[in-house]
Amino acid sequence: MVTGARRAILGVAGVAVLALAAPASAAELLSARMASTGSVFRVCSDEPLASGAGVARRAVTAPAMGWVTARLDGGRGDWDVSIFDAASGYLVAGSAGFRADEVASGIVTAGQRLTVQACRLSGGDSRAQLDVDFSAIDTTRQPEQLSLVRVSTPNRDRKEQLNALGLDLTEHGGPGYVEVVLHGEDDARRLRRNKFVFSSEVRDLAARTVADRRAEAAYASRVRASALPSRRDTYRRLNDYGEDMKRLVRENPNLVKPITLPFRTWTGMAVEGIEISTNVNQNDGKPVFLNMGAHHAREWPSSEHAMEWAFELVNGFRNGDARVRRLVGQTRTIVIPLVNPEGFNTSREAGQAAGAGNGRGGPVEEPNLVIPYEYQRKNCRVVNPDGDDPAEGNCQQQPATGVQQFGVDPNRNYGGLWGGPGATPPGGTPPGDYAQAYRGPGPFSEPETRNIRALVSSRHVVTLITNHTFSNLVLRPPGLASQGFAPDEALLRELGDAMADENGYVNQYSWQLYDTSGTTEDWTYFATGGLGYTFEIGPNNFHPPFQEVVNEYEGNTDAADAGGRDGKGNREAYFKAQESTANPTRHAVLAGASQPGSVLRLSKSFKTLTSPVLNEEGEEGEPIAFDDNLNVTMEPTASTFEWHINQSTRPISAPRGRDRTGDPSPPIERELQPPPPGACPGYFLEPDTRTPNCWTDQAFDIQPNGGGVDNGFAKVDVTWPTEASDYDLEIYRDSNGDGSSMNEGRPVASSALGQTDFETTRLGPDPTPGKYVARVINFAGGEPYSFAVTFEPPEPFKPGTTESWRLTCETFSGTVMTSQDVTIGRGQRQDPGLRSCVEAFRRAFASGRGCDRPTGRVFRKGLDRARLGRDRLDHLRRYRIGLRGRRNLDKFCLSDRRAVRIGYPTARLLQRNLGRRGRRSAFTSRKAVMVLTSSRRFRVRRVRVGMRPALMRARIGRRIRPIRIGANRWYARRGSRATLLFKVRAGRVREVGHASRQLANTRRKTARLLRSFPLR
């Protein structure tokens, strides 16, 4: 057998790539079949277990220092896998997904004895295939020193030039600067050769990592439980995320359900999440809030906060929190904590080896050798500039050296605006394909982005947050300045401001940090209209000591409390996003008559254009057109429905501008003397050193629209005679009317161009009226300057293109009953008029045309296509035409104009018949407990519909007493697997069928069961 690492190497053409991408060595340690004598629920990563029920073990020894990877394929069911140090029981690595195929990878030392443990938790196959591979780390090679620097970028051109160098740009930046991770002296020389000025923020990230992990260990030993909803006090590892999600699903089956996205990562890992709502297993049309983490591997707090939000909702719901219960009832929340699990595991396990987590150091004695892996940003694609990339990835390639690192940046790979500025194209001189912002070979080329695309395309995600670190920013689309304002800029800004008021971050356009293309919300927003944001969590670290993660979530930070606020952190920011999700004025609603048991489908197909695609020389080519398909369903359960959806016209096709209603206000023009002579070149690089002796304030007012005034925009300009001077500009709301910018919180707009004789910025569209103050900063200069505020009319109205959803009403088997177009905008509520669908179902039921042909088959617990204990959705998919009754009763149409009726228990019925323990162990509300038919094709105990009661009693036993319910007499007879049921009315047998023996094992219980359904 060829190991995964070897297959990746053998698939690459070119010696140059091997020198960069290949691990020092690769070896197969074990390939074996694991046998389990049963399935037992347990947390497989807690400790080594003795072989026995549900557990299988193998022993291996690491040949050198490096990465060990265990791959388990258990077929069906749920298996987990863990690797332990045999001597101490220390967890080296683990994986605990929802299914039976797992990948666990961690770092070991030479000669370390290991125990690989596979646990079969439930169902499925009793045997699993286990393969254990090893990849060595080259301990003879001195790793580059990683450092963090702040680079001065006084204008947009310089930001673009810095982007083009392919360096490891962080998401931490602002007017006039961007912070960059340097991977050794070669990176620093690259900056100097291109005449960039920079200052050191962290001289040695390896030393910083060790110090942070010590602080984390001290925190974990100091507190019994943190203030987080989960009470954690250390960073999670890969297995922790799986175990936490499985626990939430297991303990809350009607509130939380698992999600496995369709595409495996390059190394075969599943991307998983959970969905949270009341009646979570119903497809009921609630609006969706999507909360994601870890697009970038090293940004551990991003996944922590996403996971904590799941605990926040579940805990609050179970504890009776009124706000949480309302929101969980009104919305659906999807949490995908690890969009890039393979990259995250690489970074996290390298950090674990350096001492991260659980308050103690790992087994690796030389942490500096693995710390470069800790700063992994991208996924684990093996890139090959000389030909096609291999089909399998490898997370144990050579770690970052200089500007170079393996993989693709998932947050530059989305189709929206892909290929434009702010992402690195393939080819060219190094770093090229190995750049930190490498965009990949094409839009949506990576499994991570295809997963999120599939998820968003099949849900109405009306609010989205993708969490990152670091910079204390709330970023909103667009990512490219050339795109101008988003059509929903006012709404995007309003929600962004509300969230930033809680966490203290700066709410701004994404391009104000620097131009980026191929990012998450630039596709999701422009393709669907759902409001999308990026959170850059924390001020100064990719993964700081864990206490800072707690503080950011709770709002115990200087930023959250700045400006007199008492911000509640990302917890409350997420609540603001959840409230917005529930607000129907921020999306659209379809409501009206519906057909229970039908499927409503909204679909739309269109072409999406990338940016003009930049090549390695910076030359623009033609944009790429690719197919996008939105396809979302809901399943009405009553005679009326309400479906919360995104608007039909995409923002990219929406009308722009508005009609003019008056004239702009007169301009404000002032000729001014130079700002104070104390220049402040460190204004942006060192904000803590700012003093008011190097700027002047200019107050101005924006008049409200109306009465003949129409200010669509307010343009603020500062100009001076020559480029020898350099001024910068920030605009603030003047909340107290004192004409000063001091203590006014965050600027609402700014300009820091550099190497020009002007600064300019624009407020709008339709800027908020009131008092403002402009801060003119003397970055370097001494010339007089002109200050002007010019009011402009609104952008002229452009009609754009009006788009429609295609709405179909279908059976579960896919037969389309009716079809129509629906045109609806944000904030609108519309009745699509589905009464024709209702009538189509009734006609089909009455005629028998299009209904299922009865099989006549009765067996143990089954009748026709129905079966006791089978899930409701499974039944719905097995029948074409269905009508929903009341109290969990479905009626399905047969071609002989008869019906099959299937009952599902209410919680009250289960409580009364089984008690709490029995209810949990035996059923949920989705499992069938009764199956009846009025078709003459079926015989139950030689009894068929239409038979006289006397003959029926003779065949089932004359001594059985009837149970009277209304005009019906019911007879029950216990069988070997089920209780047999017969309904008699007006002298004939009208229905025959089965009921659960647990719920109908006595006459009294049978009566309770029958009375719980409208069995007329």
Short mmCIF file of N, CA and C in Angstrom, two decimals, residues 52 124 165 208 226 282 333 411 424 432 516 543 640 695 761 776 787:
data_model
loop_
_atom_site.label_atom_id
_atom_site.label_comp_id
_atom_site.label_asym_id
_atom_site.label_seq_id
_atom_site.Cartn_x
_atom_site.Cartn_y
_atom_site.Cartn_z
N GLY A 52 -12.80 -4.60 23.93
CA GLY A 52 -14.02 -5.24 24.38
C GLY A 52 -15.18 -4.71 23.58
N GLY A 124 -24.35 0.30 12.16
CA GLY A 124 -23.40 0.11 11.08
C GLY A 124 -22.62 -1.18 11.13
N LEU A 165 3.25 41.43 -3.41
CA LEU A 165 4.50 40.78 -3.02
C LEU A 165 4.28 39.34 -2.57
N ARG A 208 6.63 34.08 21.32
CA ARG A 208 5.31 34.56 21.71
C ARG A 208 4.35 33.40 21.91
N SER A 226 -14.76 28.63 32.77
CA SER A 226 -14.81 29.99 32.23
C SER A 226 -16.25 30.49 32.19
N GLN A 282 -37.97 19.35 10.99
CA GLN A 282 -38.94 19.77 10.00
C GLN A 282 -38.32 20.80 9.07
N THR A 333 -30.48 28.28 13.07
CA THR A 333 -29.07 28.66 13.16
C THR A 333 -28.23 27.47 12.72
N ASN A 411 -10.49 31.63 1.57
CA ASN A 411 -11.19 32.91 1.54
C ASN A 411 -10.73 33.81 0.40
N THR A 424 -3.55 36.19 -4.89
CA THR A 424 -2.36 35.89 -5.71
C THR A 424 -2.69 34.87 -6.78
N GLY A 432 4.07 32.94 -6.09
CA GLY A 432 3.11 32.34 -7.01
C GLY A 432 2.12 31.43 -6.32
N THR A 516 -9.70 42.81 -1.50
CA THR A 516 -9.68 41.35 -1.49
C THR A 516 -10.70 40.87 -2.52
N HIS A 543 -4.09 33.52 17.65
CA HIS A 543 -4.70 32.70 18.69
C HIS A 543 -4.04 33.03 20.02
N THR A 640 -51.89 26.14 5.94
CA THR A 640 -51.26 27.42 5.60
C THR A 640 -49.76 27.31 5.84
N TRP A 695 -3.14 67.81 14.58
CA TRP A 695 -4.29 67.88 13.69
C TRP A 695 -5.16 69.07 14.05
N THR A 761 -12.95 61.88 0.62
CA THR A 761 -13.82 60.78 1.04
C THR A 761 -15.26 61.22 0.83
N VAL A 776 -8.22 66.91 10.25
CA VAL A 776 -7.17 67.03 9.23
C VAL A 776 -5.84 66.79 9.92
N PHE A 787 -10.22 73.36 2.59
CA PHE A 787 -11.18 72.37 3.10
C PHE A 787 -12.52 72.63 2.43
#
